[in-house]
PDB file of C-alpha atoms in Angstrom:
ATOM      1  CA  MET A   1      12.123  17.133  -8.154  1.00 50.00           C
ATOM      2  CA  GLU A   2      14.050  14.718 -10.347  1.00 56.00           C
ATOM      3  CA  MET A   3      11.904  11.854 -11.560  1.00 73.00           C
ATOM      4  CA  GLY A   4      12.122   9.484 -14.444  1.00 83.00           C
ATOM      5  CA  LYS A   5       9.087   8.505 -16.464  1.00 95.00           C
ATOM      6  CA  ILE A   6       6.127   7.543 -14.321  1.00 98.00           C
ATOM      7  CA  ARG A   7       4.450   4.323 -15.456  1.00 98.00           C
ATOM      8  CA  ASN A   8       3.019   2.872 -12.232  1.00 98.00           C
ATOM      9  CA  VAL A   9       1.184   4.979  -9.652  1.00 99.00           C
ATOM     10  CA  LEU A  10      -0.085   3.637  -6.334  1.00 98.00           C
ATOM     11  CA  PHE A  11      -2.585   5.439  -4.118  1.00 98.00           C
ATOM     12  CA  LEU A  12      -2.091   4.412  -0.495  1.00 96.00           C
ATOM     13  CA  CYS A  13      -4.358   4.877   2.512  1.00 94.00           C
ATOM     14  CA  SER A  14      -4.945   3.056   5.769  1.00 91.00           C
ATOM     15  CA  GLY A  15      -7.454   0.349   4.826  1.00 92.00           C
ATOM     16  CA  ASN A  16      -7.902   0.624   1.029  1.00 94.00           C
ATOM     17  CA  THR A  17     -11.652   1.208   1.367  1.00 93.00           C
ATOM     18  CA  SER A  18     -12.235   4.982   1.191  1.00 96.00           C
ATOM     19  CA  ARG A  19      -9.595   7.378  -0.080  1.00 97.00           C
ATOM     20  CA  SER A  20      -7.242   5.198  -2.107  1.00 97.00           C
ATOM     21  CA  PRO A  21      -9.915   3.329  -4.103  1.00 97.00           C
ATOM     22  CA  ALA A  22     -11.609   6.663  -4.833  1.00 98.00           C
ATOM     23  CA  ALA A  23      -8.302   8.081  -6.076  1.00 98.00           C
ATOM     24  CA  GLU A  24      -7.487   4.960  -8.123  1.00 98.00           C
ATOM     25  CA  TYR A  25     -10.820   4.860  -9.931  1.00 98.00           C
ATOM     26  CA  ILE A  26     -11.011   8.624 -10.430  1.00 98.00           C
ATOM     27  CA  ALA A  27      -7.534   8.421 -12.007  1.00 99.00           C
ATOM     28  CA  LYS A  28      -8.603   5.542 -14.269  1.00 98.00           C
ATOM     29  CA  TRP A  29     -11.774   7.435 -15.206  1.00 98.00           C
ATOM     30  CA  LEU A  30      -9.851  10.638 -16.013  1.00 98.00           C
ATOM     31  CA  LYS A  31      -7.350   8.604 -18.030  1.00 98.00           C
ATOM     32  CA  ALA A  32     -10.181   7.035 -20.055  1.00 97.00           C
ATOM     33  CA  THR A  33     -12.203  10.216 -20.557  1.00 97.00           C
ATOM     34  CA  LYS A  34      -9.777  13.131 -20.544  1.00 97.00           C
ATOM     35  CA  PHE A  35      -6.160  12.016 -20.859  1.00 97.00           C
ATOM     36  CA  ARG A  36      -6.372   8.834 -22.945  1.00 95.00           C
ATOM     37  CA  ASP A  37      -3.364   9.554 -25.173  1.00 96.00           C
ATOM     38  CA  GLU A  38      -1.224  11.341 -22.600  1.00 97.00           C
ATOM     39  CA  LEU A  39      -1.582   8.599 -19.964  1.00 98.00           C
ATOM     40  CA  LYS A  40      -1.878   5.514 -22.182  1.00 96.00           C
ATOM     41  CA  ASP A  41       1.288   3.987 -20.660  1.00 96.00           C
ATOM     42  CA  VAL A  42       0.457   4.850 -17.043  1.00 98.00           C
ATOM     43  CA  ASN A  43      -1.176   2.330 -14.692  1.00 98.00           C
ATOM     44  CA  PHE A  44      -3.022   3.138 -11.478  1.00 99.00           C
ATOM     45  CA  ASP A  45      -3.544   0.936  -8.439  1.00 98.00           C
ATOM     46  CA  SER A  46      -4.364   1.312  -4.756  1.00 97.00           C
ATOM     47  CA  ALA A  47      -3.614  -0.455  -1.497  1.00 96.00           C
ATOM     48  CA  GLY A  48      -3.831   0.004   2.238  1.00 94.00           C
ATOM     49  CA  LEU A  49      -1.246  -0.267   4.975  1.00 92.00           C
ATOM     50  CA  TYR A  50      -3.790  -2.693   6.399  1.00 88.00           C
ATOM     51  CA  SER A  51      -6.648  -4.294   4.558  1.00 77.00           C
ATOM     52  CA  TYR A  52      -9.550  -6.034   6.207  1.00 75.00           C
ATOM     53  CA  TYR A  53     -12.271  -5.445   3.623  1.00 80.00           C
ATOM     54  CA  LYS A  54     -12.484  -6.203  -0.075  1.00 86.00           C
ATOM     55  CA  ARG A  55     -15.123  -3.610  -1.036  1.00 89.00           C
ATOM     56  CA  PRO A  56     -15.042   0.188  -0.790  1.00 91.00           C
ATOM     57  CA  GLN A  57     -16.950   1.983   1.955  1.00 92.00           C
ATOM     58  CA  GLU A  58     -20.545   2.765   0.966  1.00 93.00           C
ATOM     59  CA  PRO A  59     -20.057   6.577   0.700  1.00 96.00           C
ATOM     60  CA  THR A  60     -17.037   6.020  -1.573  1.00 96.00           C
ATOM     61  CA  ALA A  61     -19.044   3.602  -3.725  1.00 95.00           C
ATOM     62  CA  LYS A  62     -21.945   6.063  -3.951  1.00 97.00           C
ATOM     63  CA  TYR A  63     -19.603   8.933  -4.852  1.00 97.00           C
ATOM     64  CA  LEU A  64     -18.036   6.928  -7.688  1.00 97.00           C
ATOM     65  CA  GLN A  65     -21.463   5.729  -8.874  1.00 97.00           C
ATOM     66  CA  SER A  66     -22.737   9.327  -8.936  1.00 97.00           C
ATOM     67  CA  LYS A  67     -20.029  10.060 -11.518  1.00 96.00           C
ATOM     68  CA  ASN A  68     -20.713   6.858 -13.474  1.00 96.00           C
ATOM     69  CA  ILE A  69     -17.270   5.524 -12.573  1.00 96.00           C
ATOM     70  CA  ASP A  70     -17.079   1.735 -12.822  1.00 93.00           C
ATOM     71  CA  PHE A  71     -15.195   0.183  -9.903  1.00 95.00           C
ATOM     72  CA  SER A  72     -16.683  -3.315 -10.210  1.00 93.00           C
ATOM     73  CA  ASP A  73     -13.240  -4.939 -10.455  1.00 93.00           C
ATOM     74  CA  PHE A  74     -12.004  -3.339  -7.212  1.00 95.00           C
ATOM     75  CA  GLU A  75     -10.732  -5.647  -4.507  1.00 92.00           C
ATOM     76  CA  GLY A  76      -9.093  -4.170  -1.419  1.00 93.00           C
ATOM     77  CA  LYS A  77      -5.535  -5.238  -0.740  1.00 94.00           C
ATOM     78  CA  GLN A  78      -2.684  -4.636   1.663  1.00 95.00           C
ATOM     79  CA  ILE A  79       0.631  -3.171   0.582  1.00 94.00           C
ATOM     80  CA  ASP A  80       3.478  -5.657   0.276  1.00 95.00           C
ATOM     81  CA  LEU A  81       7.057  -5.634  -0.968  1.00 94.00           C
ATOM     82  CA  GLU A  82       6.187  -6.912  -4.450  1.00 95.00           C
ATOM     83  CA  LEU A  83       3.524  -4.248  -5.016  1.00 95.00           C
ATOM     84  CA  ILE A  84       5.588  -1.384  -3.615  1.00 95.00           C
ATOM     85  CA  SER A  85       8.725  -2.377  -5.553  1.00 94.00           C
ATOM     86  CA  LYS A  86       7.137  -1.861  -8.968  1.00 95.00           C
ATOM     87  CA  GLN A  87       5.767   1.636  -8.268  1.00 96.00           C
ATOM     88  CA  ASP A  88       7.275   4.793  -9.754  1.00 97.00           C
ATOM     89  CA  LEU A  89       5.088   7.068  -7.632  1.00 97.00           C
ATOM     90  CA  ILE A  90       3.231   6.479  -4.359  1.00 97.00           C
ATOM     91  CA  LEU A  91       0.606   8.985  -3.259  1.00 97.00           C
ATOM     92  CA  GLY A  92      -0.807   8.912   0.269  1.00 96.00           C
ATOM     93  CA  PHE A  93      -3.135  11.165   2.192  1.00 96.00           C
ATOM     94  CA  GLU A  94      -1.631  11.625   5.684  1.00 92.00           C
ATOM     95  CA  GLU A  95       2.001  12.399   6.575  1.00 87.00           C
ATOM     96  CA  GLN A  96       2.357  10.205   9.684  1.00 81.00           C
ATOM     97  CA  TRP A  97      -0.023   7.413   8.780  1.00 78.00           C
ATOM     98  CA  HIS A  98       0.864   6.890   5.146  1.00 79.00           C
ATOM     99  CA  LYS A  99       4.073   8.549   4.036  1.00 85.00           C
ATOM    100  CA  LYS A 100       6.258   8.095   7.120  1.00 86.00           C
ATOM    101  CA  LYS A 101       4.820   4.719   8.119  1.00 88.00           C
ATOM    102  CA  LEU A 102       5.364   3.334   4.605  1.00 90.00           C
ATOM    103  CA  ILE A 103       8.970   4.547   4.507  1.00 88.00           C
ATOM    104  CA  ARG A 104       9.621   2.992   7.953  1.00 88.00           C
ATOM    105  CA  LYS A 105       7.934  -0.286   7.021  1.00 89.00           C
ATOM    106  CA  PHE A 106      10.004  -0.677   3.841  1.00 92.00           C
ATOM    107  CA  LYS A 107      13.159   1.112   5.031  1.00 88.00           C
ATOM    108  CA  ASN A 108      15.444  -1.170   3.003  1.00 89.00           C
ATOM    109  CA  LEU A 109      13.892  -0.118  -0.312  1.00 89.00           C
ATOM    110  CA  GLU A 110      16.153   2.336  -2.072  1.00 86.00           C
ATOM    111  CA  ASN A 111      14.721   5.759  -2.982  1.00 89.00           C
ATOM    112  CA  LEU A 112      11.287   5.031  -1.501  1.00 92.00           C
ATOM    113  CA  ASP A 113      11.330   8.444   0.169  1.00 90.00           C
ATOM    114  CA  LYS A 114      11.991  10.100  -3.211  1.00 92.00           C
ATOM    115  CA  LYS A 115       8.895   8.619  -4.844  1.00 94.00           C
ATOM    116  CA  THR A 116       6.434   8.888  -1.935  1.00 94.00           C
ATOM    117  CA  TYR A 117       4.293  12.017  -1.542  1.00 95.00           C
ATOM    118  CA  LEU A 118       1.003  13.167  -0.186  1.00 96.00           C
ATOM    119  CA  LEU A 119      -1.477  13.487  -3.060  1.00 97.00           C
ATOM    120  CA  LEU A 120      -2.011  17.220  -2.589  1.00 98.00           C
ATOM    121  CA  GLU A 121       1.723  17.804  -2.048  1.00 96.00           C
ATOM    122  CA  PHE A 122       2.546  16.147  -5.385  1.00 97.00           C
ATOM    123  CA  ALA A 123      -0.332  18.049  -7.005  1.00 97.00           C
ATOM    124  CA  GLY A 124       1.423  21.305  -6.093  1.00 96.00           C
ATOM    125  CA  GLU A 125      -0.679  22.479  -3.173  1.00 95.00           C
ATOM    126  CA  LYS A 126       1.113  24.331  -0.371  1.00 94.00           C
ATOM    127  CA  ASP A 127      -1.358  24.223   2.541  1.00 94.00           C
ATOM    128  CA  ASN A 128      -3.782  21.737   4.079  1.00 93.00           C
ATOM    129  CA  LEU A 129      -2.060  18.790   2.436  1.00 95.00           C
ATOM    130  CA  GLU A 130      -3.569  16.051   4.568  1.00 95.00           C
ATOM    131  CA  LEU A 131      -6.883  14.413   3.765  1.00 96.00           C
ATOM    132  CA  ILE A 132      -8.127  12.690   6.904  1.00 94.00           C
ATOM    133  CA  ASP A 133      -9.822   9.330   6.931  1.00 94.00           C
ATOM    134  CA  PRO A 134     -13.498  10.092   6.232  1.00 95.00           C
ATOM    135  CA  ILE A 135     -14.856   6.919   7.844  1.00 92.00           C
ATOM    136  CA  ASN A 136     -17.550   7.780  10.398  1.00 92.00           C
ATOM    137  CA  LEU A 137     -17.847  11.380   9.197  1.00 95.00           C
ATOM    138  CA  PRO A 138     -21.230  12.756   8.108  1.00 96.00           C
ATOM    139  CA  VAL A 139     -21.819  12.147   4.390  1.00 95.00           C
ATOM    140  CA  GLU A 140     -21.389  15.849   3.498  1.00 96.00           C
ATOM    141  CA  GLU A 141     -17.918  15.953   5.109  1.00 97.00           C
ATOM    142  CA  TYR A 142     -17.009  12.555   3.657  1.00 97.00           C
ATOM    143  CA  ASN A 143     -17.920  13.805   0.178  1.00 97.00           C
ATOM    144  CA  LYS A 144     -15.893  17.006   0.669  1.00 98.00           C
ATOM    145  CA  ILE A 145     -12.819  14.851   1.224  1.00 98.00           C
ATOM    146  CA  LEU A 146     -13.606  12.825  -1.909  1.00 98.00           C
ATOM    147  CA  GLU A 147     -14.025  16.079  -3.875  1.00 98.00           C
ATOM    148  CA  LYS A 148     -10.580  17.195  -2.674  1.00 98.00           C
ATOM    149  CA  ILE A 149      -9.213  13.821  -3.745  1.00 98.00           C
ATOM    150  CA  GLU A 150     -10.762  14.237  -7.199  1.00 98.00           C
ATOM    151  CA  TYR A 151      -9.255  17.732  -7.462  1.00 98.00           C
ATOM    152  CA  GLY A 152      -5.853  16.445  -6.320  1.00 98.00           C
ATOM    153  CA  VAL A 153      -5.905  13.457  -8.656  1.00 99.00           C
ATOM    154  CA  GLU A 154      -6.616  15.624 -11.702  1.00 99.00           C
ATOM    155  CA  LYS A 155      -3.791  18.019 -10.794  1.00 98.00           C
ATOM    156  CA  ALA A 156      -1.453  15.078 -10.136  1.00 99.00           C
ATOM    157  CA  LEU A 157      -2.286  13.520 -13.518  1.00 99.00           C
ATOM    158  CA  LYS A 158      -1.509  16.798 -15.264  1.00 98.00           C
ATOM    159  CA  LYS A 159       1.857  16.869 -13.478  1.00 98.00           C
ATOM    160  CA  ILE A 160       2.569  13.258 -14.499  1.00 98.00           C
ATOM    161  CA  ILE A 161       1.840  14.200 -18.121  1.00 98.00           C
ATOM    162  CA  VAL A 162       4.411  17.018 -17.901  1.00 97.00           C
ATOM    163  CA  ILE A 163       7.010  14.757 -16.230  1.00 96.00           C
ATOM    164  CA  ASN A 164       6.516  12.050 -18.873  1.00 97.00           C
ATOM    165  CA  LYS A 165       6.953  14.381 -21.870  1.00 93.00           C
TER     166      LYS A 165
END
């Protein structure tokens, strides 16, 4: 994979209330606590293909709170051309719903397909790359998805550090 320096990373999910805000704030938390120097020039954001709500889903909020991750400045938003144009890396969670739909929606953007990955794909995983929408799942299953997101985000950040060296 040929990539230039990664400065702006966007986590993308369907509604920007569960997976992508969790990934964004876990990334910001890991940057602040673990990778401060290595990621000082990297920014993280999140958006949804659609956005109807401004706050994260309650299980996502509780998961972040349980780790003392501050997400008080979060406000859900929908992806648009301006936001997508400034990203160096876009990480989604489902092939059809995020990756392919995004590339179709912004088909005139050059190289979008070369900077859009599933989170676990970019993190180097080979199997079970999709992380389904946890809305309406029992809390235990919802949290398992958030744990996989946390795992994937940390691996992705380590890869970004290597790419940016």
